[in-house]
XYZ file of C-alpha atoms in Angstrom:
521
model
C 115.026 76.225 115.795
C 114.152 78.178 118.924
C 114.552 76.133 122.110
C 111.510 75.538 124.353
C 113.317 77.253 127.218
C 113.475 80.435 125.135
C 109.736 80.327 124.451
C 109.053 79.716 128.144
C 111.216 82.677 129.165
C 109.455 85.019 126.723
C 106.017 83.844 127.837
C 106.840 84.295 131.504
C 108.101 87.841 130.853
C 104.927 88.701 128.938
C 102.778 87.092 131.639
C 104.504 89.183 134.283
C 103.782 92.353 132.309
C 100.134 91.377 131.911
C 99.924 90.695 135.642
C 101.279 94.159 136.511
C 98.451 95.683 134.453
C 95.796 93.513 136.099
C 95.185 91.643 132.844
C 95.359 88.159 134.402
C 92.464 88.662 136.800
C 89.810 87.262 134.501
C 91.750 84.055 133.898
C 91.667 82.895 137.488
C 87.949 83.509 137.866
C 86.870 81.826 134.644
C 85.584 78.272 135.212
C 86.659 77.296 131.679
C 90.316 78.061 132.334
C 92.437 74.888 132.616
C 94.023 74.334 136.051
C 97.557 74.592 134.607
C 96.763 78.063 133.272
C 95.301 79.231 136.572
C 98.436 78.084 138.389
C 100.684 79.994 136.002
C 98.498 83.092 136.311
C 98.832 83.013 140.086
C 102.610 82.613 139.813
C 102.882 85.470 137.300
C 100.991 87.930 139.466
C 102.696 86.958 142.722
C 104.109 90.054 144.403
C 102.738 92.506 141.843
C 100.610 95.560 142.553
C 97.272 95.020 140.765
C 95.335 98.084 139.551
C 91.634 98.099 140.407
C 90.690 98.346 136.741
C 92.617 96.080 134.332
C 94.514 97.933 131.606
C 94.726 95.444 128.757
C 95.800 98.061 126.227
C 98.625 99.236 128.481
C 99.810 95.656 128.935
C 99.980 94.915 125.221
C 101.704 98.241 124.577
C 104.320 97.479 127.235
C 105.042 94.026 125.779
C 106.019 95.413 122.367
C 105.168 95.977 118.692
C 103.922 92.465 117.835
C 101.702 92.454 120.917
C 100.268 95.846 119.913
C 99.246 94.426 116.547
C 97.799 91.312 118.162
C 95.915 93.380 120.714
C 94.353 95.509 117.998
C 93.176 92.417 116.141
C 91.591 91.083 119.350
C 89.757 94.347 120.072
C 86.773 93.253 117.989
C 86.651 89.712 119.396
C 84.551 89.921 122.576
C 83.750 86.242 122.082
C 87.437 85.507 122.672
C 88.642 88.146 125.107
C 85.428 89.216 126.794
C 83.569 92.499 126.472
C 85.584 94.367 129.109
C 88.916 93.508 127.490
C 87.627 94.166 123.968
C 86.397 97.652 124.899
C 89.699 98.449 126.580
C 91.745 97.151 123.633
C 89.851 99.492 121.305
C 91.866 102.279 122.943
C 95.155 100.603 121.973
C 96.866 103.131 119.732
C 99.590 101.958 117.404
C 102.204 104.543 118.281
C 105.676 104.332 119.760
C 108.543 106.770 120.329
C 110.173 107.546 116.968
C 113.470 106.088 115.820
C 116.205 108.790 115.631
C 116.282 110.404 112.192
C 119.921 109.477 111.643
C 118.968 105.780 111.717
C 116.042 106.349 109.361
C 118.235 108.320 106.964
C 120.884 105.602 106.959
C 118.252 102.904 106.416
C 116.717 104.684 103.417
C 120.095 105.307 101.822
C 121.218 101.703 102.368
C 118.074 100.201 100.916
C 118.310 102.252 97.710
C 122.083 101.997 97.419
C 122.504 105.595 96.252
C 122.799 109.056 97.821
C 119.533 110.408 99.185
C 120.105 113.680 97.333
C 119.454 111.853 94.079
C 116.001 110.799 95.317
C 114.852 113.563 97.653
C 115.666 117.253 97.858
C 114.443 117.388 101.477
C 113.203 115.037 104.242
C 111.681 116.464 107.426
C 113.670 115.122 110.413
C 110.588 115.050 112.679
C 108.182 112.223 111.755
C 104.494 112.938 111.208
C 103.697 109.528 112.650
C 105.589 106.737 114.437
C 103.841 103.370 114.703
C 104.953 99.928 115.836
C 106.174 98.815 112.413
C 107.159 101.983 110.568
C 107.315 105.745 110.796
C 106.414 108.432 108.261
C 108.280 111.606 107.287
C 107.202 114.385 104.987
C 109.596 114.822 102.064
C 110.095 116.501 98.703
C 111.338 114.456 95.770
C 114.280 115.544 93.644
C 111.775 116.587 90.958
C 109.817 118.765 93.394
C 106.793 116.664 94.443
C 105.474 116.599 98.027
C 105.390 113.022 99.294
C 105.066 110.938 102.439
C 108.053 108.684 103.087
C 107.228 105.541 105.083
C 110.212 103.607 106.475
C 110.275 100.327 108.431
C 111.798 100.515 111.887
C 115.311 99.009 111.799
C 115.255 95.404 113.054
C 111.444 95.200 113.184
C 111.185 92.193 110.861
C 113.537 90.159 113.020
C 111.711 91.157 116.202
C 108.324 90.137 114.801
C 109.716 86.833 113.565
C 110.971 85.898 117.052
C 107.740 86.874 118.788
C 105.500 85.081 116.282
C 107.532 81.886 116.673
C 106.641 81.940 120.361
C 102.985 82.715 119.570
C 102.931 79.619 117.335
C 104.562 77.473 120.005
C 102.093 78.630 122.663
C 99.071 78.179 120.374
C 100.080 74.601 119.513
C 100.362 73.656 123.183
C 97.061 75.302 124.047
C 95.267 73.508 121.235
C 96.718 70.198 122.425
C 95.797 70.937 126.032
C 92.513 72.793 125.759
C 90.212 70.129 124.317
C 87.072 70.831 122.290
C 86.808 74.501 123.218
C 90.353 75.246 122.079
C 89.741 73.376 118.829
C 86.608 75.450 118.226
C 88.550 78.685 118.707
C 91.371 77.348 116.486
C 94.291 79.182 118.126
C 96.893 77.820 115.699
C 94.920 78.986 112.689
C 94.312 82.360 114.334
C 98.057 82.863 114.784
C 98.747 81.582 111.247
C 96.454 84.287 109.870
C 97.979 86.894 112.154
C 101.414 85.917 110.843
C 100.235 86.232 107.259
C 98.739 89.673 107.871
C 101.797 91.037 109.687
C 104.203 89.657 107.069
C 102.268 91.631 104.515
C 102.646 94.786 106.609
C 106.378 94.187 106.907
C 106.838 94.345 103.118
C 106.113 97.890 101.967
C 106.010 96.799 98.308
C 102.936 94.787 99.224
C 101.371 97.834 100.852
C 102.102 99.908 97.757
C 100.529 97.219 95.557
C 97.473 97.151 97.832
C 97.023 100.894 97.464
C 97.342 100.585 93.701
C 94.777 97.770 93.503
C 92.267 99.571 95.716
C 92.683 102.763 93.682
C 91.907 100.785 90.534
C 88.816 99.199 92.104
C 87.489 102.549 93.371
C 88.421 104.634 90.319
C 84.806 105.384 89.353
C 83.588 106.277 92.849
C 83.017 109.996 93.382
C 84.239 111.576 96.586
C 86.758 108.862 97.492
C 90.437 108.741 96.538
C 93.679 106.843 97.098
C 97.078 108.626 96.976
C 99.390 107.802 94.076
C 102.406 105.545 94.654
C 105.897 106.646 93.597
C 107.189 103.261 92.462
C 110.683 104.565 91.658
C 111.156 105.404 95.338
C 109.480 102.328 96.813
C 110.920 98.960 97.860
C 110.437 96.398 100.619
C 111.576 98.714 103.427
C 110.590 102.129 102.045
C 107.365 103.377 100.461
C 106.916 106.785 98.872
C 103.359 107.996 98.326
C 101.631 111.237 97.344
C 101.303 113.719 100.214
C 97.691 114.527 101.126
C 96.649 117.918 102.464
C 93.389 117.558 104.313
C 91.597 117.503 107.642
C 91.499 114.308 109.700
C 88.011 112.862 109.546
C 87.903 112.874 113.367
C 88.227 116.683 113.579
C 84.555 117.621 113.383
C 85.010 121.299 114.224
C 87.569 121.843 111.455
C 85.417 119.937 108.959
C 82.389 122.045 109.826
C 84.453 125.259 109.609
C 85.397 124.339 106.045
C 81.727 123.865 105.168
C 81.643 120.089 104.908
C 78.314 118.289 105.423
C 79.127 115.850 108.240
C 76.058 113.565 107.874
C 76.760 113.300 104.149
C 80.392 112.383 104.876
C 79.196 109.699 107.284
C 76.857 108.170 104.698
C 79.516 108.269 101.998
C 82.064 106.590 104.253
C 79.671 103.714 104.999
C 78.750 103.261 101.330
C 82.351 103.319 100.108
C 83.203 100.639 102.659
C 80.282 98.506 101.458
C 81.365 98.982 97.864
C 84.865 97.795 98.701
C 83.790 94.816 100.822
C 80.667 93.580 99.027
C 81.086 94.716 95.427
C 84.838 94.426 95.108
C 85.668 91.878 97.790
C 88.815 93.871 98.606
C 88.752 96.504 101.327
C 90.869 98.799 103.442
C 90.897 97.004 106.802
C 92.543 99.665 108.956
C 90.025 102.486 108.633
C 90.646 104.202 111.933
C 90.381 107.971 112.283
C 94.063 108.635 111.708
C 93.963 106.954 108.296
C 91.154 109.015 106.741
C 91.358 112.643 105.597
C 88.908 115.028 103.950
C 90.223 117.367 101.266
C 88.858 120.874 100.722
C 86.604 119.635 97.915
C 85.030 117.049 100.257
C 86.873 114.008 98.901
C 87.582 111.329 101.509
C 91.171 110.090 101.144
C 92.443 106.883 102.741
C 96.056 106.230 103.691
C 98.017 103.324 105.238
C 97.274 100.137 103.310
C 99.248 97.650 105.377
C 96.114 95.751 106.436
C 93.728 94.771 103.642
C 90.828 92.311 103.599
C 89.714 90.047 100.784
C 86.474 88.028 100.508
C 85.612 85.746 97.605
C 82.402 86.063 95.605
C 80.546 83.244 97.325
C 81.229 84.620 100.802
C 80.242 88.119 99.632
C 76.874 86.835 98.492
C 76.330 85.246 101.879
C 77.501 88.385 103.649
C 75.110 90.585 101.653
C 72.195 88.271 102.349
C 73.069 88.129 106.048
C 73.187 91.931 106.305
C 69.988 92.354 104.348
C 68.244 89.600 106.297
C 69.147 91.276 109.573
C 67.918 94.677 108.332
C 64.574 93.233 107.169
C 64.080 90.774 110.028
C 64.327 87.658 107.837
C 66.129 85.663 110.503
C 65.200 82.326 108.978
C 67.151 83.180 105.814
C 70.097 84.447 107.837
C 70.128 81.164 109.748
C 69.956 79.129 106.524
C 72.964 80.996 105.137
C 74.999 80.139 108.230
C 74.209 76.479 107.649
C 74.896 76.689 103.897
C 78.245 78.319 104.609
C 78.931 75.639 107.231
C 79.571 78.269 109.851
C 77.129 76.270 112.018
C 77.420 72.437 112.051
C 74.442 70.629 110.537
C 73.539 68.746 113.732
C 71.988 71.959 115.050
C 68.463 73.092 114.222
C 67.985 75.927 111.717
C 64.870 77.146 113.496
C 66.592 77.311 116.862
C 69.458 79.276 115.360
C 66.978 81.653 113.687
C 65.369 82.267 117.094
C 68.767 83.027 118.629
C 69.447 85.502 115.811
C 66.071 87.135 116.390
C 67.006 87.720 120.018
C 70.082 89.593 118.789
C 68.536 91.504 115.895
C 65.078 92.579 117.019
C 66.165 94.970 119.787
C 68.327 96.860 117.276
C 66.127 97.304 114.259
C 65.080 100.859 113.401
C 67.215 102.534 116.049
C 70.053 105.022 115.531
C 73.619 104.090 116.354
C 73.481 106.501 119.266
C 71.170 103.974 120.960
C 72.283 100.637 119.524
C 75.113 99.719 117.196
C 76.541 97.290 114.711
C 79.268 96.670 117.267
C 76.657 95.612 119.803
C 75.057 93.406 117.180
C 78.403 91.693 116.594
C 78.795 91.236 120.344
C 75.407 89.544 120.409
C 76.272 87.279 117.514
C 79.559 86.313 119.130
C 77.721 85.447 122.333
C 75.754 82.655 120.644
C 78.734 81.102 118.841
C 79.537 78.658 121.619
C 75.941 77.410 121.933
C 75.948 76.516 118.247
C 79.539 75.250 117.993
C 80.489 77.943 115.482
C 84.191 77.868 114.738
C 86.244 81.017 114.348
C 86.161 82.259 110.741
C 89.542 83.969 110.269
C 88.678 85.257 106.780
C 85.891 87.370 108.331
C 87.866 88.755 111.287
C 89.169 91.761 109.374
C 85.696 92.510 108.054
C 84.248 92.493 111.557
C 87.053 94.723 112.790
C 86.566 97.189 109.948
C 82.789 97.320 110.385
C 83.277 98.456 113.971
C 85.833 101.070 112.892
C 83.569 102.472 110.166
C 80.632 102.573 112.541
C 82.657 104.486 115.127
C 83.736 107.158 112.649
C 80.271 107.453 111.092
C 78.722 107.866 114.531
C 81.163 110.615 115.419
C 80.261 112.465 112.219
C 76.523 111.893 112.662
C 75.322 110.484 116.009
C 71.851 109.893 114.552
C 72.989 107.768 111.623
C 71.199 104.438 111.259
C 73.676 101.953 109.835
C 70.898 99.599 108.761
C 68.947 102.276 106.861
C 72.145 103.522 105.224
C 73.300 100.048 104.220
C 70.037 98.363 103.216
C 69.393 100.094 99.840
C 72.934 99.412 98.648
C 72.904 95.793 99.802
C 69.428 95.209 98.309
C 70.526 96.594 94.946
C 73.710 94.518 94.964
C 71.773 91.332 95.733
C 69.332 92.099 92.916
C 72.124 92.777 90.414
C 74.229 89.834 91.572
C 71.525 87.197 91.833
C 69.084 88.709 89.333
C 66.163 86.717 87.941
C 67.777 83.453 88.984
C 66.969 84.274 92.595
C 63.300 84.906 91.778
C 63.074 81.677 89.783
C 64.665 79.720 92.601
C 62.213 81.202 95.106
C 59.240 80.294 92.902
C 60.463 76.724 92.427
C 60.971 76.411 96.155
C 57.408 77.571 96.775
C 55.818 75.337 94.135
C 57.832 72.160 94.602
C 57.606 71.032 98.199
C 59.829 68.049 97.562
C 62.765 70.363 97.054
C 62.638 71.237 100.735
C 64.356 67.925 101.409
C 67.296 68.718 99.119
C 69.166 71.019 101.562
C 69.185 68.232 104.179
C 70.520 65.778 101.608
C 73.182 68.208 100.455
C 74.107 68.980 104.034
C 74.607 65.317 104.822
C 76.827 64.964 101.761
C 78.818 68.057 102.749
C 79.292 66.679 106.240
C 81.142 63.807 104.622
C 82.838 65.902 101.925
C 83.006 69.433 103.421
C 82.937 72.463 101.128
C 85.145 75.467 101.711
C 82.218 77.520 102.968
C 83.178 80.581 100.979
C 86.432 80.920 102.889
C 89.873 81.032 101.330
C 92.095 78.021 101.842
C 93.497 78.378 105.386
C 97.212 79.073 105.702
C 99.409 76.133 106.681
C 99.856 75.606 110.395
C 103.513 75.018 111.339
C 104.626 71.725 112.789
C 105.398 72.365 116.453
C 107.058 69.715 118.588
C 105.097 69.500 121.823
C 106.971 69.249 125.076
C 105.737 65.744 125.895
C 106.734 64.592 122.397
C 110.154 66.059 122.957
C 110.376 64.146 126.216
C 109.482 60.852 124.563
C 111.964 61.414 121.738
C 114.939 62.440 123.842
C 114.201 60.313 126.918
C 115.104 62.944 129.510
C 114.739 62.125 133.170
C 111.078 62.267 134.117
C 111.480 64.675 137.026
C 113.186 67.410 135.002
C 110.984 66.894 131.981
C 107.845 66.863 134.076
C 108.777 70.262 135.436
C 109.516 71.662 131.995
C 106.339 70.212 130.509
C 104.193 71.708 133.234
C 105.906 75.062 132.896
C 105.867 75.125 129.109
C 102.300 73.991 128.690
C 101.104 76.254 131.430
C 102.994 79.228 130.048
C 101.865 78.522 126.505
C 98.279 78.050 127.557
C 98.508 81.048 129.845
C 99.750 83.315 127.097
C 97.194 82.228 124.572
C 94.360 82.232 127.067
C 95.316 85.773 128.018
C 95.301 86.991 124.447
C 92.544 84.822 123.046
C 89.890 85.128 125.670
C 90.546 82.793 128.538
C 88.829 79.946 126.723
C 85.498 81.602 126.985
């Protein structure tokens, strides 16, 4: 078990790095920040040169690979980190200097336990990409096929494990210290989900299986493809996948030169994402520009399947109705769904929540993304979460992140695209096919039988006592973390020393999590 002193030392180092990039400034000025956190922030920045404009992305990049991944996940959470930090974190690119090829070569050979010449006739020494977890080399198999060889960085699993242990320790202390607001944001559960997602990325067999499953789900979709996995050359630390020749979807000039219809590509990208998320409930959740290519025949090809999202059928129905309700202005129905899903506690008023949603949705309806965006809509929705005591929904975080990514790429391809107009016909058709005549019958009964209006309140009261899952998967287990004051009581250390350690540990833990999770506001 890692000692508290080790966690404290790591947190202080990270806090110092954040301070040097000006990333602690918001903590001290936020009235919701606990006094212990403000004190630690002042200590961390003491003697540092503060840039005029905070560089959150630079701070996370300087801290290391696990922080890069965490920073990327926080980039779509303006409710947690604030709009300024979220916008800056969107620039956080997952790239690091490559590992020397000799180490990569030795790692591949060791993991397969046989000479590389029996597997590959050639591997390019220079990587085509080097990210925080793995790097990719172009290669040719021994039977002459062009492939991409993805290899984990040596020691990366161990490094992530150490850092995540400290994240868990800090989150537990913040949740114990931060009161109702910290419980609403659920820092321990947020880190538990982050741990689950990164563990999946650190096992390349899982990534290969994800690619295979998505390819199966999207097999009948024209103009969208997934590269084929070479299972004989894939294991936990190495993945071999079909090489794709194409133009990056971000390179508009090259796409146009090859005769591709950019607005059509934008529409197809949005619709394939909706098909994955709403129809299949399983979607590529890392759809940034570097992971999408366009082949000469116009097919969009996705790569890098380390981050995938999954939503169960019940939550997909709610999601579709929420999207469609926002596109058509049916804010009352959108509000009702939030209460049915128990995203909003039942002591709030449905009508008041519908009015708050209207304030977010009305300014955006009928306008192109060049003027207003889905990302801005999400910002607006996040802004009302505190007023209505909405807890963080970890199973929807990846969906929110991916929606912003898809919107950004679609806008670059076609600045005049209207995400609502593009999405609405597909969502409407899915709702009709999914709910069918039962939905019409239910609506008619609701209209004709006024007494049924009282049933939702009755059900809600029952669910308050026996809560439903709300369409969310069962949350991952939160680790048992011994808090510093519990450790003091158990071991009976002298109060002066322990008091110092408790103050430092709690402050450092709260400071770290407040920094990365939004300064409690």
